Amino acid sequence: MKSLKVVFLGTPEFAKTSLEAIHQSRHEVVGVVTVADKASGRGQKVNQSPVKIFAVQHNIPVFQPEKLRNPEFLEELRKLNADVFVVVAFRMMPKVLFEMPKMGTFNLHASLLPDYRGAAPINYAVINGEQKTGATTFFINEKIDEGNILLQEELDILPDENAGSLHDRLMEMGAKLVVKTLDGLADDSIQERPQPQVEHPKNAYKIFKEDTKIQWDILSGTVHQFILGMSPYPAAFTTLKIGDEEKGLKIFSGKYELADHGKKAGTLDISKNGLSIYTQDGIYYPQELQLEGKKRMGVKDFLNGFRSFEHITMA
């Protein structure tokens, strides 16, 4: 059985799981490319990516170029003489880099391409109430997430599953798919195929802060899926007015019921007994939330933090 020499490019935990799977397979990881170390937090502690931490622990050479076109970096990579590059949760790559290995460069994407091309496929699959998603390995070309498919595998989305839970299941499934793809390339048993032509594929654009605000004047089920799709990160939010102050309120989970309430969507009922927010066709009951400046907590603990509720409204 042929073993391939692999250069792995990735950064977060999602990528580290694939790197670990390759390391434990018959293939050899000859180098890892990841993001530069960053100082963050109050103490400006220098943080290394999960991919770098794993590589260092297992004596795999690590490259952290600021620019992927850097000639010295490219020359060092060329010397590794890798058969294939594997990309998981990394950044845009120049042609000079992804065309370097003999077999090419393939990427793991957490959707059933061509649907959900882009930065946030897991979030949008949940937000849109999909019942199925999956993972795809495909050869990288100059267009984003549009290269020829190698392997694809489906995964059912569970009822009331949030993006965090789906992320973790796809991370494990995707790691196995990456190894299966390497095995297939080594054995010459994979037939690459163009992505199906779809007139309007569903998109998974990058999520910005303004995209995470909850719109209450829509259907309850849509609100519920939006909150699940943003949980736990980047987290859906609304704004409360507490006295004269406006504070962001992140909502991570909840339940809803349909009701002909006759109230304006986005209004709030709050008391020691519970918190309810009216939608277009029902009532949403937050269960896990986080007020700006406070810790994440259950709704009971949240309500216990107030002596009175008269001064609290939706902003």
mmCIF file of C-alpha atoms in Angstrom:
data_model
loop_
_atom_site.group_PDB
_atom_site.id
_atom_site.type_symbol
_atom_site.label_atom_id
_atom_site.label_comp_id
_atom_site.label_asym_id
_atom_site.label_seq_id
_atom_site.Cartn_x
_atom_site.Cartn_y
_atom_site.Cartn_z
ATOM 1 C CA MET A 1 0.000 0.000 0.000
ATOM 2 C CA LYS A 2 1.479 3.287 -1.151
ATOM 3 C CA SER A 3 2.143 6.030 1.397
ATOM 4 C CA LEU A 4 1.873 9.687 0.382
ATOM 5 C CA LYS A 5 4.029 12.561 1.606
ATOM 6 C CA VAL A 6 1.639 15.275 2.788
ATOM 7 C CA VAL A 7 1.947 18.968 3.612
ATOM 8 C CA PHE A 8 -0.997 20.017 5.795
ATOM 9 C CA LEU A 9 -2.383 23.570 5.852
ATOM 10 C CA GLY A 10 -4.867 24.570 8.561
ATOM 11 C CA THR A 11 -5.392 26.442 11.802
ATOM 12 C CA PRO A 12 -8.293 25.692 14.224
ATOM 13 C CA GLU A 13 -9.432 22.612 16.158
ATOM 14 C CA PHE A 14 -11.519 21.511 13.160
ATOM 15 C CA ALA A 15 -8.285 21.259 11.143
ATOM 16 C CA LYS A 16 -6.245 19.681 13.953
ATOM 17 C CA THR A 17 -8.560 16.655 14.025
ATOM 18 C CA SER A 18 -7.833 15.983 10.335
ATOM 19 C CA LEU A 19 -4.087 16.466 10.887
ATOM 20 C CA GLU A 20 -4.192 13.953 13.743
ATOM 21 C CA ALA A 21 -6.052 11.429 11.559
ATOM 22 C CA ILE A 22 -3.464 11.752 8.765
ATOM 23 C CA HIS A 23 -0.625 11.398 11.290
ATOM 24 C CA GLN A 24 -2.171 8.140 12.535
ATOM 25 C CA SER A 25 -2.695 6.825 8.974
ATOM 26 C CA ARG A 26 -0.240 5.161 6.584
ATOM 27 C CA HIS A 27 0.638 8.589 5.122
ATOM 28 C CA GLU A 28 3.490 10.859 6.254
ATOM 29 C CA VAL A 29 3.002 14.506 7.218
ATOM 30 C CA VAL A 30 6.261 16.158 6.152
ATOM 31 C CA GLY A 31 5.271 19.731 7.014
ATOM 32 C CA VAL A 32 2.516 21.903 8.454
ATOM 33 C CA VAL A 33 1.563 25.447 7.424
ATOM 34 C CA THR A 34 -0.491 27.462 9.889
ATOM 35 C CA VAL A 35 -1.240 31.003 11.052
ATOM 36 C CA ALA A 36 1.381 33.082 12.881
ATOM 37 C CA ASP A 37 1.225 33.062 16.697
ATOM 38 C CA LYS A 38 -0.982 35.840 18.058
ATOM 39 C CA ALA A 39 -1.010 37.755 21.335
ATOM 40 C CA SER A 40 -4.509 38.158 22.754
ATOM 41 C CA GLY A 41 -6.428 38.824 25.958
ATOM 42 C CA ARG A 42 -5.624 41.189 28.794
ATOM 43 C CA GLY A 43 -2.207 39.702 29.470
ATOM 44 C CA GLN A 44 -1.394 39.618 25.736
ATOM 45 C CA LYS A 45 -0.542 35.946 26.081
ATOM 46 C CA VAL A 46 0.874 34.486 22.864
ATOM 47 C CA ASN A 47 -1.444 31.802 21.507
ATOM 48 C CA GLN A 48 -0.453 29.069 19.069
ATOM 49 C CA SER A 49 -2.970 27.471 16.725
ATOM 50 C CA PRO A 50 -4.223 23.955 17.615
ATOM 51 C CA VAL A 51 -2.576 22.731 14.395
ATOM 52 C CA LYS A 52 0.818 24.129 15.441
ATOM 53 C CA ILE A 53 0.551 22.689 18.951
ATOM 54 C CA PHE A 54 -0.103 19.203 17.538
ATOM 55 C CA ALA A 55 2.704 19.498 14.962
ATOM 56 C CA VAL A 56 5.277 20.598 17.569
ATOM 57 C CA GLN A 57 4.240 17.755 19.907
ATOM 58 C CA HIS A 58 4.876 15.268 17.095
ATOM 59 C CA ASN A 59 8.075 16.847 15.703
ATOM 60 C CA ILE A 60 6.516 17.870 12.397
ATOM 61 C CA PRO A 61 8.184 20.915 10.756
ATOM 62 C CA VAL A 62 5.984 24.031 11.085
ATOM 63 C CA PHE A 63 5.826 27.013 8.698
ATOM 64 C CA GLN A 64 4.076 30.261 9.673
ATOM 65 C CA PRO A 65 4.579 32.681 6.768
ATOM 66 C CA GLU A 66 2.922 36.079 6.880
ATOM 67 C CA LYS A 67 2.680 35.997 3.089
ATOM 68 C CA LEU A 68 2.004 32.775 1.202
ATOM 69 C CA ARG A 69 3.888 34.085 -1.852
ATOM 70 C CA ASN A 70 7.099 34.599 0.144
ATOM 71 C CA PRO A 71 9.860 33.100 -2.094
ATOM 72 C CA GLU A 72 11.871 31.675 0.819
ATOM 73 C CA PHE A 73 8.788 29.953 2.244
ATOM 74 C CA LEU A 74 7.856 28.538 -1.174
ATOM 75 C CA GLU A 75 11.393 27.215 -1.662
ATOM 76 C CA GLU A 76 11.380 25.527 1.766
ATOM 77 C CA LEU A 77 8.058 23.897 0.951
ATOM 78 C CA ARG A 78 9.311 22.755 -2.458
ATOM 79 C CA LYS A 79 12.254 20.983 -0.776
ATOM 80 C CA LEU A 80 9.819 18.777 1.162
ATOM 81 C CA ASN A 81 8.874 17.149 -2.160
ATOM 82 C CA ALA A 82 5.309 16.407 -1.003
ATOM 83 C CA ASP A 83 2.966 14.346 -3.165
ATOM 84 C CA VAL A 84 -0.120 16.290 -2.113
ATOM 85 C CA PHE A 85 -1.185 19.276 -0.011
ATOM 86 C CA VAL A 86 -4.233 18.938 2.268
ATOM 87 C CA VAL A 87 -6.113 22.086 3.307
ATOM 88 C CA VAL A 88 -8.617 22.275 6.182
ATOM 89 C CA ALA A 89 -9.937 25.602 7.517
ATOM 90 C CA PHE A 90 -7.126 27.745 6.114
ATOM 91 C CA ARG A 91 -6.978 30.949 4.100
ATOM 92 C CA MET A 92 -7.076 31.743 0.375
ATOM 93 C CA MET A 93 -4.077 30.247 -1.394
ATOM 94 C CA PRO A 94 -2.177 31.592 -4.411
ATOM 95 C CA LYS A 95 -1.886 29.420 -7.527
ATOM 96 C CA VAL A 96 1.889 29.115 -7.108
ATOM 97 C CA LEU A 97 1.235 27.315 -3.820
ATOM 98 C CA PHE A 98 -1.718 25.033 -4.599
ATOM 99 C CA GLU A 99 -0.176 23.898 -7.906
ATOM 100 C CA MET A 100 3.138 22.945 -6.274
ATOM 101 C CA PRO A 101 2.598 19.247 -5.382
ATOM 102 C CA LYS A 102 2.546 16.537 -8.070
ATOM 103 C CA MET A 103 -0.970 15.345 -7.238
ATOM 104 C CA GLY A 104 -2.358 18.788 -6.500
ATOM 105 C CA THR A 105 -3.991 20.289 -3.400
ATOM 106 C CA PHE A 106 -7.309 19.207 -1.954
ATOM 107 C CA ASN A 107 -9.551 20.873 0.586
ATOM 108 C CA LEU A 108 -12.075 19.561 3.116
ATOM 109 C CA HIS A 109 -15.274 21.639 3.098
ATOM 110 C CA ALA A 110 -18.070 21.142 5.624
ATOM 111 C CA SER A 111 -20.988 20.988 3.188
ATOM 112 C CA LEU A 112 -22.330 19.005 0.249
ATOM 113 C CA LEU A 113 -20.872 21.150 -2.512
ATOM 114 C CA PRO A 114 -21.954 23.022 -4.595
ATOM 115 C CA ASP A 115 -24.305 24.168 -1.801
ATOM 116 C CA TYR A 116 -22.910 26.314 1.010
ATOM 117 C CA ARG A 117 -19.699 27.481 -0.587
ATOM 118 C CA GLY A 118 -18.054 30.068 1.659
ATOM 119 C CA ALA A 119 -16.828 30.670 5.192
ATOM 120 C CA ALA A 120 -19.778 29.528 7.329
ATOM 121 C CA PRO A 121 -21.353 26.362 5.854
ATOM 122 C CA ILE A 122 -22.166 24.768 9.210
ATOM 123 C CA ASN A 123 -23.948 27.847 10.576
ATOM 124 C CA TYR A 124 -26.060 28.355 7.457
ATOM 125 C CA ALA A 125 -27.095 24.702 7.170
ATOM 126 C CA VAL A 126 -28.633 24.998 10.659
ATOM 127 C CA ILE A 127 -30.025 28.512 10.136
ATOM 128 C CA ASN A 128 -31.811 27.349 6.981
ATOM 129 C CA GLY A 129 -33.299 24.331 8.738
ATOM 130 C CA GLU A 130 -31.590 21.735 6.543
ATOM 131 C CA GLN A 131 -32.143 18.104 7.513
ATOM 132 C CA LYS A 132 -28.933 16.927 5.847
ATOM 133 C CA THR A 133 -25.454 18.300 5.350
ATOM 134 C CA GLY A 134 -22.083 16.604 4.942
ATOM 135 C CA ALA A 135 -18.474 17.040 3.934
ATOM 136 C CA THR A 136 -16.703 17.229 0.581
ATOM 137 C CA THR A 137 -13.078 16.824 -0.424
ATOM 138 C CA PHE A 138 -12.215 18.593 -3.672
ATOM 139 C CA PHE A 139 -9.198 19.787 -5.650
ATOM 140 C CA ILE A 140 -8.526 23.498 -5.162
ATOM 141 C CA ASN A 141 -8.578 25.776 -8.189
ATOM 142 C CA GLU A 142 -8.631 29.553 -8.590
ATOM 143 C CA LYS A 143 -12.331 29.866 -7.719
ATOM 144 C CA ILE A 144 -13.563 29.580 -4.135
ATOM 145 C CA ASP A 145 -14.882 26.085 -3.315
ATOM 146 C CA GLU A 146 -15.546 25.259 -6.980
ATOM 147 C CA GLY A 147 -12.923 22.603 -7.787
ATOM 148 C CA ASN A 148 -13.527 18.996 -8.852
ATOM 149 C CA ILE A 149 -15.052 16.752 -6.181
ATOM 150 C CA LEU A 150 -13.063 13.766 -4.905
ATOM 151 C CA LEU A 151 -15.274 12.320 -2.159
ATOM 152 C CA GLN A 152 -18.515 13.388 -0.501
ATOM 153 C CA GLU A 153 -20.372 12.041 2.507
ATOM 154 C CA GLU A 154 -23.777 12.946 3.963
ATOM 155 C CA LEU A 155 -24.664 13.564 7.612
ATOM 156 C CA ASP A 156 -28.143 13.981 9.106
ATOM 157 C CA ILE A 157 -28.729 17.140 11.123
ATOM 158 C CA LEU A 158 -30.445 16.207 14.385
ATOM 159 C CA PRO A 159 -33.648 17.916 15.586
ATOM 160 C CA ASP A 160 -32.809 21.109 17.542
ATOM 161 C CA GLU A 161 -29.075 20.593 16.875
ATOM 162 C CA ASN A 162 -26.970 23.731 17.106
ATOM 163 C CA ALA A 163 -23.966 24.728 15.003
ATOM 164 C CA GLY A 164 -21.497 23.745 17.740
ATOM 165 C CA SER A 165 -22.729 20.161 17.968
ATOM 166 C CA LEU A 166 -22.874 19.827 14.176
ATOM 167 C CA HIS A 167 -19.355 21.306 13.903
ATOM 168 C CA ASP A 168 -17.986 18.614 16.231
ATOM 169 C CA ARG A 169 -19.680 15.760 14.363
ATOM 170 C CA LEU A 170 -18.547 17.076 10.970
ATOM 171 C CA MET A 171 -15.021 17.537 12.347
ATOM 172 C CA GLU A 172 -14.792 13.818 13.191
ATOM 173 C CA MET A 173 -16.474 12.691 9.975
ATOM 174 C CA GLY A 174 -14.360 15.063 7.875
ATOM 175 C CA ALA A 175 -11.097 13.773 9.357
ATOM 176 C CA LYS A 176 -11.994 10.230 8.256
ATOM 177 C CA LEU A 177 -12.975 11.519 4.807
ATOM 178 C CA VAL A 178 -9.574 13.241 4.436
ATOM 179 C CA VAL A 179 -7.735 9.964 5.144
ATOM 180 C CA LYS A 180 -10.094 8.073 2.821
ATOM 181 C CA THR A 181 -9.287 10.643 0.106
ATOM 182 C CA LEU A 182 -5.526 10.233 0.630
ATOM 183 C CA ASP A 183 -5.913 6.438 0.473
ATOM 184 C CA GLY A 184 -7.911 6.753 -2.770
ATOM 185 C CA LEU A 185 -5.345 9.068 -4.353
ATOM 186 C CA ALA A 186 -2.502 6.757 -3.315
ATOM 187 C CA ASP A 187 -4.283 3.707 -4.759
ATOM 188 C CA ASP A 188 -5.519 5.610 -7.834
ATOM 189 C CA SER A 189 -9.086 4.533 -6.988
ATOM 190 C CA ILE A 190 -10.774 7.966 -6.935
ATOM 191 C CA GLN A 191 -12.310 9.489 -10.028
ATOM 192 C CA GLU A 192 -12.524 13.266 -9.625
ATOM 193 C CA ARG A 193 -15.695 14.823 -11.027
ATOM 194 C CA PRO A 194 -16.842 18.380 -11.696
ATOM 195 C CA GLN A 195 -19.295 19.896 -9.250
ATOM 196 C CA PRO A 196 -22.926 19.687 -10.401
ATOM 197 C CA GLN A 197 -24.132 22.809 -12.192
ATOM 198 C CA VAL A 198 -26.767 24.418 -9.952
ATOM 199 C CA GLU A 199 -28.397 27.662 -11.037
ATOM 200 C CA HIS A 200 -28.721 29.100 -7.518
ATOM 201 C CA PRO A 201 -26.524 27.203 -5.048
ATOM 202 C CA LYS A 202 -27.093 28.107 -1.379
ATOM 203 C CA ASN A 203 -24.410 30.420 -0.037
ATOM 204 C CA ALA A 204 -22.501 30.463 3.257
ATOM 205 C CA TYR A 205 -21.024 33.952 3.321
ATOM 206 C CA LYS A 206 -18.767 35.060 6.157
ATOM 207 C CA ILE A 207 -20.798 36.127 9.201
ATOM 208 C CA PHE A 208 -20.215 39.639 10.546
ATOM 209 C CA LYS A 209 -21.421 41.095 13.849
ATOM 210 C CA GLU A 210 -24.384 42.868 12.220
ATOM 211 C CA ASP A 211 -25.535 39.544 10.750
ATOM 212 C CA THR A 212 -26.030 38.031 14.210
ATOM 213 C CA LYS A 213 -28.858 40.337 15.350
ATOM 214 C CA ILE A 214 -32.182 38.536 15.865
ATOM 215 C CA GLN A 215 -35.149 39.782 13.832
ATOM 216 C CA TRP A 216 -38.238 39.119 15.960
ATOM 217 C CA ASP A 217 -40.850 40.087 13.351
ATOM 218 C CA ILE A 218 -40.505 36.773 11.501
ATOM 219 C CA LEU A 219 -41.835 33.227 12.069
ATOM 220 C CA SER A 220 -40.992 31.571 15.405
ATOM 221 C CA GLY A 221 -39.444 28.528 13.726
ATOM 222 C CA THR A 222 -37.147 30.766 11.687
ATOM 223 C CA VAL A 223 -36.060 32.658 14.831
ATOM 224 C CA HIS A 224 -35.383 29.331 16.569
ATOM 225 C CA GLN A 225 -33.225 28.006 13.701
ATOM 226 C CA PHE A 226 -31.336 31.307 13.504
ATOM 227 C CA ILE A 227 -30.431 31.127 17.200
ATOM 228 C CA LEU A 228 -29.378 27.458 16.895
ATOM 229 C CA GLY A 229 -27.321 28.242 13.784
ATOM 230 C CA MET A 230 -25.412 30.989 15.585
ATOM 231 C CA SER A 231 -24.851 28.954 18.771
ATOM 232 C CA PRO A 232 -22.418 28.870 20.448
ATOM 233 C CA TYR A 233 -20.435 31.040 18.063
ATOM 234 C CA PRO A 234 -20.702 33.792 16.946
ATOM 235 C CA ALA A 235 -23.989 33.844 19.003
ATOM 236 C CA ALA A 236 -27.260 35.531 18.073
ATOM 237 C CA PHE A 237 -28.101 38.670 20.018
ATOM 238 C CA THR A 238 -30.850 41.118 20.799
ATOM 239 C CA THR A 239 -30.733 44.368 22.780
ATOM 240 C CA LEU A 240 -32.354 45.091 26.137
ATOM 241 C CA LYS A 241 -33.010 48.508 27.599
ATOM 242 C CA ILE A 242 -32.296 48.329 31.325
ATOM 243 C CA GLY A 243 -33.257 51.701 32.786
ATOM 244 C CA ASP A 244 -31.400 54.248 30.664
ATOM 245 C CA GLU A 245 -28.796 51.775 29.472
ATOM 246 C CA GLU A 246 -28.831 49.531 26.385
ATOM 247 C CA LYS A 247 -27.130 46.148 26.722
ATOM 248 C CA GLY A 248 -26.592 43.312 24.270
ATOM 249 C CA LEU A 249 -28.142 39.968 25.195
ATOM 250 C CA LYS A 250 -26.760 36.839 23.512
ATOM 251 C CA ILE A 251 -29.218 33.950 23.269
ATOM 252 C CA PHE A 252 -27.793 30.446 22.825
ATOM 253 C CA SER A 253 -30.882 28.262 23.100
ATOM 254 C CA GLY A 254 -34.601 28.313 23.769
ATOM 255 C CA LYS A 255 -37.959 26.916 22.738
ATOM 256 C CA TYR A 256 -41.043 28.384 21.143
ATOM 257 C CA GLU A 257 -44.761 27.923 20.793
ATOM 258 C CA LEU A 258 -47.132 29.184 18.145
ATOM 259 C CA ALA A 259 -49.791 31.575 19.477
ATOM 260 C CA ASP A 260 -52.175 34.217 18.186
ATOM 261 C CA HIS A 261 -51.065 36.755 20.803
ATOM 262 C CA GLY A 262 -52.035 40.039 19.147
ATOM 263 C CA LYS A 263 -48.867 41.712 20.478
ATOM 264 C CA LYS A 264 -46.192 43.550 18.550
ATOM 265 C CA ALA A 265 -43.320 41.262 17.519
ATOM 266 C CA GLY A 266 -40.203 41.967 19.541
ATOM 267 C CA THR A 267 -42.007 42.942 22.742
ATOM 268 C CA LEU A 268 -40.998 41.323 25.990
ATOM 269 C CA ASP A 269 -42.695 39.779 29.013
ATOM 270 C CA ILE A 270 -40.309 39.361 31.937
ATOM 271 C CA SER A 271 -40.898 38.323 35.529
ATOM 272 C CA LYS A 272 -39.375 35.986 38.116
ATOM 273 C CA ASN A 273 -41.373 33.185 36.464
ATOM 274 C CA GLY A 274 -39.789 33.525 33.035
ATOM 275 C CA LEU A 275 -38.779 35.487 29.987
ATOM 276 C CA SER A 276 -40.779 35.483 26.769
ATOM 277 C CA ILE A 277 -40.343 37.425 23.528
ATOM 278 C CA TYR A 278 -43.132 37.731 20.971
ATOM 279 C CA THR A 279 -42.528 36.808 17.338
ATOM 280 C CA GLN A 280 -44.726 37.199 14.272
ATOM 281 C CA ASP A 281 -46.675 34.008 14.994
ATOM 282 C CA GLY A 282 -45.811 32.945 18.536
ATOM 283 C CA ILE A 283 -43.636 33.257 21.617
ATOM 284 C CA TYR A 284 -39.945 32.454 22.036
ATOM 285 C CA TYR A 285 -38.648 31.422 25.467
ATOM 286 C CA PRO A 286 -34.854 31.886 25.864
ATOM 287 C CA GLN A 287 -33.224 29.195 27.990
ATOM 288 C CA GLU A 288 -29.500 29.961 27.872
ATOM 289 C CA LEU A 289 -28.304 33.535 27.573
ATOM 290 C CA GLN A 290 -25.553 36.010 28.356
ATOM 291 C CA LEU A 291 -26.024 39.671 29.200
ATOM 292 C CA GLU A 292 -23.243 41.987 28.047
ATOM 293 C CA GLY A 293 -20.509 42.012 30.704
ATOM 294 C CA LYS A 294 -21.844 38.884 32.442
ATOM 295 C CA LYS A 295 -21.284 35.116 32.194
ATOM 296 C CA ARG A 296 -23.389 32.738 30.129
ATOM 297 C CA MET A 297 -26.180 31.253 32.274
ATOM 298 C CA GLY A 298 -29.582 29.601 32.377
ATOM 299 C CA VAL A 299 -32.705 31.767 32.317
ATOM 300 C CA LYS A 300 -33.474 31.194 36.035
ATOM 301 C CA ASP A 301 -30.067 32.469 37.146
ATOM 302 C CA PHE A 302 -30.407 35.364 34.714
ATOM 303 C CA LEU A 303 -33.772 36.403 36.198
ATOM 304 C CA ASN A 304 -32.479 36.019 39.757
ATOM 305 C CA GLY A 305 -29.937 38.727 38.968
ATOM 306 C CA PHE A 306 -32.692 41.402 38.924
ATOM 307 C CA ARG A 307 -34.586 42.820 41.913
ATOM 308 C CA SER A 308 -37.247 44.362 39.710
ATOM 309 C CA PHE A 309 -38.304 43.990 36.082
ATOM 310 C CA GLU A 310 -40.292 47.197 35.548
ATOM 311 C CA HIS A 311 -37.331 49.021 34.027
ATOM 312 C CA ILE A 312 -36.471 46.285 31.457
ATOM 313 C CA THR A 313 -37.755 46.465 27.872
ATOM 314 C CA MET A 314 -36.540 45.532 24.412
ATOM 315 C CA ALA A 315 -34.448 48.285 22.887
#
